[in-house]
XYZ file of C-alpha atoms in Angstrom:
526
model
C 21.755 -16.889 1.667
C 18.438 -16.314 3.188
C 16.627 -13.205 4.328
C 16.588 -14.211 7.908
C 20.299 -14.769 8.223
C 21.188 -11.548 6.601
C 18.692 -9.502 8.512
C 20.029 -11.101 11.855
C 23.596 -10.153 10.912
C 22.614 -6.570 10.131
C 20.774 -6.336 13.373
C 23.891 -7.397 15.208
C 26.269 -5.123 13.277
C 23.999 -2.126 13.626
C 22.449 -2.825 16.959
C 22.531 0.828 18.262
C 21.632 2.495 14.956
C 17.926 3.453 14.315
C 16.267 0.855 12.270
C 12.666 2.056 11.889
C 10.816 5.352 12.416
C 7.011 5.724 12.491
C 5.722 9.093 13.574
C 7.450 9.891 16.949
C 8.441 6.244 17.529
C 11.851 5.072 16.945
C 13.468 1.652 17.249
C 17.046 0.636 17.165
C 18.082 -2.543 15.218
C 18.508 -4.318 18.584
C 14.984 -3.359 19.635
C 13.325 -4.115 16.328
C 14.912 -7.523 16.040
C 13.999 -8.344 19.470
C 10.340 -7.502 18.862
C 10.522 -9.582 15.765
C 11.766 -12.582 17.693
C 8.780 -12.122 20.054
C 6.388 -12.041 17.157
C 7.954 -15.133 15.647
C 7.588 -17.117 18.937
C 3.982 -15.923 19.301
C 3.141 -17.302 15.837
C 5.101 -20.531 16.446
C 3.185 -20.929 19.664
C 0.042 -21.105 17.575
C 1.501 -24.443 16.137
C 2.339 -22.777 12.862
C 5.242 -24.333 11.098
C 7.969 -23.088 8.786
C 6.533 -22.752 5.303
C 2.975 -22.143 6.431
C 1.243 -19.190 4.894
C 0.240 -16.207 7.094
C -1.992 -13.398 5.730
C -1.538 -9.776 6.996
C -3.763 -6.788 6.547
C -2.225 -3.620 7.924
C -0.849 -0.099 7.165
C 2.777 0.958 7.597
C 3.580 1.027 11.335
C 5.984 -0.241 14.035
C 3.710 -3.273 14.150
C 4.138 -3.843 10.491
C 7.892 -4.092 10.981
C 7.350 -6.439 13.894
C 5.473 -8.781 11.573
C 7.874 -8.383 8.691
C 10.781 -9.447 10.943
C 8.796 -12.044 12.868
C 7.503 -13.973 9.906
C 11.003 -14.014 8.445
C 12.473 -15.301 11.755
C 9.745 -18.041 12.012
C 10.190 -19.139 8.480
C 6.662 -18.359 7.622
C 5.394 -17.150 4.253
C 3.945 -13.752 4.223
C 0.788 -13.192 2.181
C -0.007 -9.374 2.153
C -3.486 -8.193 1.758
C -4.178 -4.791 0.455
C -6.436 -2.483 2.456
C -7.970 -1.048 -0.659
C -9.139 -4.469 -1.891
C -12.580 -5.959 -1.506
C -13.660 -8.697 0.883
C -13.982 -10.977 -2.191
C -10.333 -10.358 -3.047
C -9.245 -10.870 0.544
C -11.112 -14.207 0.582
C -9.546 -15.430 -2.547
C -5.923 -14.548 -1.623
C -6.183 -16.230 1.834
C -7.980 -19.358 0.548
C -5.984 -20.131 -2.601
C -2.647 -19.664 -0.766
C -3.937 -22.015 2.124
C -3.246 -19.380 4.854
C -3.489 -20.979 8.272
C -3.463 -17.621 10.160
C -4.174 -13.967 9.528
C -2.542 -11.069 11.433
C -4.673 -7.963 11.165
C -4.520 -4.351 12.395
C -7.362 -3.493 14.694
C -8.867 -0.927 12.375
C -9.330 -3.711 9.733
C -10.380 -6.436 12.048
C -14.050 -6.288 10.887
C -12.975 -6.970 7.315
C -11.456 -10.297 8.262
C -14.264 -11.135 10.721
C -16.832 -10.626 8.015
C -15.317 -13.310 5.824
C -14.075 -15.656 8.431
C -16.878 -18.135 7.762
C -15.698 -18.432 4.223
C -12.211 -19.309 5.211
C -12.322 -22.798 6.993
C -8.590 -23.247 6.526
C -7.756 -20.175 8.585
C -7.260 -21.526 12.071
C -6.140 -18.307 13.692
C -6.934 -14.597 13.430
C -4.545 -12.403 15.513
C -6.100 -8.939 15.955
C -3.403 -6.522 17.092
C -4.600 -4.784 20.233
C -7.059 -7.343 21.324
C -5.714 -10.801 20.986
C -6.121 -13.074 23.958
C -7.611 -10.015 25.803
C -4.333 -8.168 25.881
C -3.205 -4.949 24.433
C -0.578 -5.245 21.696
C 2.474 -4.394 23.731
C 1.203 -6.751 26.553
C 0.710 -9.449 24.033
C 4.234 -8.925 22.599
C 5.858 -8.850 26.060
C 4.151 -12.112 27.008
C 6.401 -14.069 24.488
C 9.988 -15.062 24.660
C 12.756 -12.861 23.040
C 15.062 -15.983 22.641
C 15.569 -16.574 18.894
C 13.881 -19.897 17.802
C 16.681 -20.610 15.345
C 14.406 -21.915 12.735
C 16.537 -23.515 9.981
C 15.863 -21.905 6.524
C 17.086 -22.827 3.078
C 17.582 -20.096 0.411
C 15.100 -21.925 -1.795
C 12.272 -21.914 0.774
C 9.283 -19.778 -0.030
C 9.504 -16.318 1.529
C 6.487 -14.237 0.347
C 3.445 -14.576 -2.033
C 2.428 -11.123 -3.515
C -0.673 -10.947 -5.751
C -1.092 -9.463 -9.003
C -4.231 -8.850 -11.061
C -5.761 -11.738 -12.976
C -6.995 -11.679 -16.574
C -10.047 -13.812 -15.528
C -10.784 -11.483 -12.592
C -8.957 -13.617 -9.871
C -5.669 -12.271 -8.464
C -2.746 -14.563 -9.088
C -0.172 -15.258 -6.380
C 3.433 -14.476 -7.343
C 5.726 -16.679 -5.275
C 9.272 -15.663 -4.348
C 11.830 -17.634 -2.491
C 14.382 -16.116 -0.003
C 16.912 -16.200 -2.898
C 14.776 -14.486 -5.429
C 13.510 -11.886 -2.961
C 17.077 -11.027 -2.021
C 18.043 -10.843 -5.694
C 15.178 -8.397 -6.509
C 16.289 -6.016 -3.682
C 19.876 -6.206 -4.732
C 19.124 -5.427 -8.249
C 16.824 -2.420 -7.425
C 19.813 -0.834 -5.647
C 22.464 -1.758 -8.278
C 22.463 1.598 -9.957
C 21.738 3.719 -6.904
C 24.349 5.754 -5.026
C 25.592 3.347 -2.274
C 23.547 3.548 0.952
C 25.633 4.566 4.056
C 24.700 3.146 7.335
C 22.135 5.405 9.134
C 20.711 6.924 5.944
C 16.999 6.839 5.609
C 14.462 5.335 3.236
C 10.936 6.580 3.190
C 8.037 4.340 2.530
C 5.097 6.326 1.533
C 3.241 3.371 -0.035
C 2.746 0.224 1.988
C 5.822 -2.044 2.465
C 3.519 -4.928 1.483
C 3.371 -3.364 -2.039
C 6.013 -1.769 -4.356
C 7.881 0.079 -1.535
C 8.649 -3.155 0.168
C 11.239 -4.023 -2.476
C 13.434 -1.306 -0.846
C 12.831 -2.271 2.669
C 14.960 -5.340 2.951
C 18.080 -3.816 1.268
C 17.643 -0.743 3.387
C 17.717 -2.922 6.621
C 20.655 -5.019 5.258
C 22.692 -1.937 4.576
C 22.187 -0.461 8.159
C 19.788 2.234 6.797
C 16.648 3.365 8.600
C 13.206 2.579 7.128
C 10.856 5.607 7.806
C 7.106 4.515 7.630
C 4.211 6.688 6.669
C 0.713 5.080 7.114
C -1.001 7.330 4.507
C -0.083 9.598 1.634
C -0.847 13.241 1.899
C 1.507 15.634 -0.127
C 2.266 18.269 2.474
C 2.738 15.766 5.246
C 5.057 13.658 3.086
C 7.025 16.655 2.015
C 7.456 17.606 5.708
C 8.673 14.225 6.651
C 11.043 13.966 3.677
C 12.729 17.164 4.857
C 12.566 16.781 8.635
C 13.907 13.166 8.570
C 16.467 13.962 5.951
C 15.271 11.137 3.710
C 17.837 9.924 1.183
C 15.860 7.185 -0.652
C 12.173 6.540 -1.538
C 9.908 4.838 -3.930
C 6.947 6.668 -5.580
C 4.566 5.945 -8.353
C 4.236 8.811 -10.941
C 0.860 10.079 -9.472
C 2.505 10.530 -6.061
C 5.600 12.116 -7.575
C 3.389 14.662 -9.489
C 1.502 15.500 -6.363
C 4.738 15.941 -4.290
C 6.400 18.126 -7.073
C 3.249 20.287 -7.171
C 3.114 20.831 -3.382
C 3.417 24.459 -2.896
C 6.276 24.417 -0.399
C 8.226 21.662 -2.191
C 10.574 24.212 -4.043
C 11.658 25.911 -0.830
C 12.790 22.803 1.186
C 16.190 21.435 1.963
C 16.829 18.366 -0.254
C 20.480 18.047 0.313
C 20.155 14.573 1.809
C 17.965 13.290 -0.994
C 19.799 10.788 -3.244
C 17.145 8.669 -4.825
C 13.481 8.866 -5.785
C 12.770 5.540 -7.429
C 9.852 5.819 -9.883
C 7.910 2.718 -10.829
C 4.612 0.982 -10.981
C 3.174 2.971 -13.975
C 4.312 5.004 -17.018
C 5.510 8.558 -16.239
C 4.845 11.605 -18.351
C 7.568 13.855 -19.526
C 6.076 16.829 -17.787
C 5.980 15.055 -14.430
C 9.540 13.815 -14.770
C 10.866 17.354 -15.721
C 8.857 19.134 -13.020
C 10.094 16.744 -10.327
C 13.750 17.094 -11.607
C 13.452 20.896 -11.171
C 12.049 20.617 -7.719
C 14.021 17.757 -6.116
C 17.236 17.845 -8.247
C 19.072 15.097 -10.074
C 17.645 12.327 -7.861
C 15.078 10.655 -10.170
C 15.601 6.941 -11.065
C 13.291 4.955 -13.318
C 12.973 1.129 -13.289
C 10.931 -1.306 -15.291
C 9.654 -4.679 -14.289
C 6.511 -6.222 -12.809
C 5.544 -8.210 -9.762
C 6.395 -11.379 -11.800
C 9.989 -10.351 -12.787
C 11.853 -7.290 -11.578
C 13.756 -5.236 -12.075
C 14.985 -5.460 -15.544
C 15.642 -1.918 -16.655
C 17.043 1.034 -14.588
C 18.447 4.435 -15.350
C 19.482 7.381 -13.278
C 18.974 11.090 -13.756
C 22.153 11.681 -15.752
C 20.985 9.178 -18.320
C 17.226 9.779 -18.064
C 17.600 13.490 -18.888
C 20.444 13.177 -21.426
C 20.553 13.558 -25.160
C 21.547 10.269 -26.921
C 21.801 10.214 -30.730
C 19.316 7.799 -32.099
C 17.343 7.489 -28.704
C 14.923 9.347 -26.517
C 15.853 8.472 -22.910
C 13.096 10.749 -21.586
C 10.414 8.543 -23.280
C 12.041 5.266 -22.384
C 12.089 3.003 -19.322
C 15.915 2.757 -19.471
C 18.325 -0.004 -20.436
C 18.698 -3.577 -19.229
C 20.575 -4.052 -16.025
C 23.827 -5.970 -16.270
C 22.442 -9.133 -14.710
C 19.115 -9.361 -16.448
C 18.010 -10.535 -19.965
C 15.661 -8.307 -21.914
C 14.276 -9.363 -25.199
C 11.293 -8.451 -27.606
C 9.477 -11.601 -28.569
C 7.019 -12.304 -31.406
C 3.517 -11.801 -29.835
C 2.193 -14.642 -31.995
C 5.159 -16.958 -31.506
C 6.968 -16.190 -28.114
C 9.843 -18.533 -29.014
C 11.042 -16.039 -31.712
C 13.077 -13.046 -30.673
C 12.284 -9.879 -32.676
C 15.202 -7.797 -34.169
C 16.274 -4.430 -32.740
C 13.685 -1.757 -33.615
C 10.722 -4.150 -34.119
C 7.756 -4.032 -31.839
C 6.769 -7.201 -29.895
C 6.002 -8.515 -26.373
C 8.646 -7.496 -23.711
C 10.219 -10.661 -22.188
C 12.347 -10.749 -19.089
C 14.548 -13.124 -17.379
C 16.300 -12.241 -14.114
C 17.231 -13.527 -10.685
C 14.383 -11.609 -9.074
C 11.625 -13.191 -11.156
C 8.855 -15.389 -9.729
C 9.286 -19.201 -9.965
C 5.577 -19.756 -10.478
C 1.994 -18.581 -10.022
C 0.986 -20.136 -6.718
C -0.822 -23.443 -7.498
C -1.706 -22.239 -10.890
C 0.256 -24.370 -13.505
C -1.776 -23.158 -16.432
C -1.203 -19.489 -15.779
C 2.458 -20.205 -15.112
C 2.792 -21.978 -18.513
C 1.129 -19.031 -20.274
C 3.532 -16.544 -18.729
C 6.897 -18.375 -18.435
C 8.429 -19.688 -21.726
C 10.204 -22.979 -22.084
C 13.504 -21.072 -21.899
C 12.631 -19.394 -18.635
C 11.536 -15.948 -19.876
C 8.570 -14.111 -18.302
C 6.259 -12.652 -20.814
C 5.143 -9.282 -19.562
C 2.007 -8.630 -21.597
C 3.550 -5.233 -22.546
C 4.319 -4.295 -26.144
C 7.499 -2.483 -26.735
C 10.647 -2.068 -28.678
C 14.380 -1.762 -28.050
C 16.429 0.882 -30.073
C 20.015 0.588 -31.268
C 21.331 1.935 -27.967
C 19.432 -0.587 -25.898
C 16.625 1.699 -24.546
C 13.307 0.103 -24.010
C 10.069 1.838 -24.911
C 6.705 0.504 -23.571
C 4.098 1.214 -26.332
C 0.910 -0.664 -25.476
C -0.485 -3.625 -23.594
C -0.978 -6.952 -25.313
C -3.607 -7.963 -22.807
C -5.457 -4.701 -22.146
C -4.340 -4.310 -18.453
C -5.013 -0.855 -16.967
C -2.384 0.744 -14.582
C -4.119 3.377 -12.488
C -1.909 5.205 -9.859
C 0.359 2.318 -9.851
C -2.305 -0.388 -9.317
C -2.983 -3.119 -11.902
C -6.571 -3.486 -12.984
C -7.703 -6.161 -15.419
C -10.716 -5.308 -17.650
C -12.093 -8.746 -17.267
C -12.357 -8.479 -13.454
C -14.515 -5.401 -13.792
C -16.522 -6.847 -16.743
C -17.295 -9.969 -14.646
C -18.841 -7.787 -11.991
C -20.628 -5.286 -14.198
C -22.288 -8.202 -16.196
C -24.208 -9.022 -12.957
C -26.073 -5.798 -13.063
C -29.656 -6.544 -14.222
C -29.705 -3.701 -16.765
C -26.505 -4.632 -18.463
C -26.552 -6.925 -21.567
C -22.904 -6.643 -22.430
C -19.962 -4.578 -21.333
C -16.376 -3.689 -22.318
C -13.862 -2.052 -19.956
C -10.719 -0.320 -21.188
C -8.188 2.266 -20.208
C -8.641 5.854 -20.933
C -6.106 8.718 -20.114
C -6.467 10.557 -16.684
C -4.621 13.538 -15.533
C -4.320 12.481 -11.956
C -3.862 8.659 -12.171
C -2.313 8.373 -15.609
C -4.974 5.880 -16.700
C -8.440 5.060 -15.388
C -11.016 2.393 -16.275
C -13.950 3.264 -18.472
C -16.857 0.956 -18.967
C -19.111 0.943 -22.034
C -22.439 -0.989 -21.397
C -25.029 -2.108 -23.833
C -28.183 -1.942 -21.588
C -31.657 -3.748 -21.609
C -34.792 -2.269 -23.125
C -36.267 0.189 -20.637
C -32.952 1.562 -19.407
C -32.225 4.988 -20.660
C -28.711 5.768 -21.973
C -28.687 8.898 -19.815
C -29.777 7.167 -16.683
C -27.295 8.510 -14.139
C -28.589 6.298 -11.433
C -27.781 3.159 -13.367
C -24.189 4.466 -14.065
C -23.867 5.201 -10.282
C -25.187 1.678 -9.463
C -22.436 0.167 -11.817
C -19.710 2.048 -9.982
C -20.940 1.165 -6.548
C -21.215 -2.532 -7.549
C -17.536 -2.514 -8.656
C -16.422 -0.637 -5.589
C -18.214 -3.106 -3.245
C -17.074 -6.327 -5.061
C -13.476 -5.234 -6.065
C -12.523 -2.152 -4.004
C -13.023 1.549 -4.665
C -9.842 2.120 -6.618
C -11.014 -0.307 -9.185
C -14.429 1.149 -10.013
C -14.794 2.715 -13.460
C -14.336 6.461 -13.516
C -16.501 6.753 -16.543
C -19.510 4.701 -17.410
C -21.195 5.079 -20.836
C -24.577 3.380 -21.587
C -25.509 2.333 -25.171
C -28.782 1.171 -26.585
C -27.114 -0.721 -29.384
C -24.837 -3.667 -29.302
C -21.185 -3.283 -28.768
C -18.837 -3.756 -31.799
C -17.594 -7.328 -32.360
C -15.196 -9.181 -34.386
C -16.211 -11.709 -37.059
C -16.054 -14.420 -34.375
C -18.272 -12.430 -31.968
C -15.590 -11.059 -29.655
C -16.143 -7.498 -28.252
C -13.559 -5.169 -29.724
C -12.145 -3.209 -26.819
C -9.549 -1.525 -29.033
C -12.125 0.024 -31.299
C -13.958 1.500 -28.228
C -10.764 2.574 -26.638
C -8.991 4.275 -29.712
C -10.937 7.635 -29.840
C -9.927 8.375 -26.272
C -6.214 8.185 -27.213
C -6.198 10.619 -30.124
C -3.252 12.879 -29.680
C -1.193 10.272 -27.690
C 1.878 8.647 -29.430
C 1.560 5.583 -27.186
C -1.252 3.547 -25.758
C -0.098 3.734 -22.118
C -0.154 6.997 -20.133
C 1.479 8.688 -17.220
C 0.110 11.713 -15.338
C -0.358 14.643 -17.810
C 1.044 12.486 -20.674
C 0.028 14.113 -23.839
């Protein structure tokens, strides 16, 4: 089975139902699919071919749905860019995946135009609203609504999503049609069944975590409700007004929604599922949200490279289980996924129940490879096909998984992955910095946030606020604002090192985690 064939079937069987909502705009399945066909024909008219990669930079919108469907119909491989990323990250993602075209919302056109000279392989930039001198709707209407009937194999590439890289460069996680469908199917495995016409809210971009719920909602005859920004009071209003049944949220979003002053007095009778993922969640946040929204919280565990592997619903999450602490866990393995704890020093060895080690996953929704990066693929995929997550955890006697630490120091801030090395590479370019270490510290709003400790050159005062600000600005300009260190500490002395001269991040990090029983944090996790 392929995404295109199943989406086409759902469009036919649910033609008159509402498929997508954005603000005051509503499209039926018939309308949405027809617009997708027109986008497909527009892209094919550029002499793009099935399997070609096409980048896209956008917020959630009707036009985002047009491209989602259009790329699928044309057999093109989507490469989502993230609006919060830097120009350097955009350039890398487009170049290393060999994108021949980029589709960009008008408000972000300047970002692509600024890097166009660095992308000789990009032959076409389609700016919505001013392509070929036409407004978007005119441009769309100028293309045929006859399905091009592009043949697609289930093992053809479907999407390349990017994850942070340990060396500072994002890595492309490649999914086929088959693996993308499997990931969506398994996300919904433990959910209450979706009835045709029910609504799924996308607060985060459908190019990111929320996108995993987009396809299964369409295939179920459900309606995808799109928000182009997150503001708690606006989101709460849409949730109630549109009678949302399903949604995805990272813990920081959930915390903000549960604390919105009117949330307790709303009608949540239609709400079935708030899927939590992307970062650890604190007990307090989970319990507060349960009290506000009811028994609708589901927690899953996985990562872009392999997901989902764990899932649990509210009855299990908030239950008492002898020998276990479900509230502190990420759930139990799904029926169709392998979950093991491997020896961090020898990943071929599986650890016994109760012993700490590296979490390893094998599931139908995992990546096949890092795009054109065989060395990174070999590091993360074992010879027996398991994906090594980089997270340290343990399984208890009842099968609950607990995430305790990160093997590779990755920071998860508000659901976004940030690698210390990518910040360190940038900060090292500051003329006043001799050496630098970046690590995670707890943060009440985001769960975790980056902190940078810098040994500075002679003549730079350790209390020089201007230098600390320059370091933050440098990171924001090169990597994106959300990756800049919240805290910058300047040292006159050298940073602590191991006997072989390696900077010891963990020694610098440890004092900031006193009072925490694990070295990963959710919002208000104490």
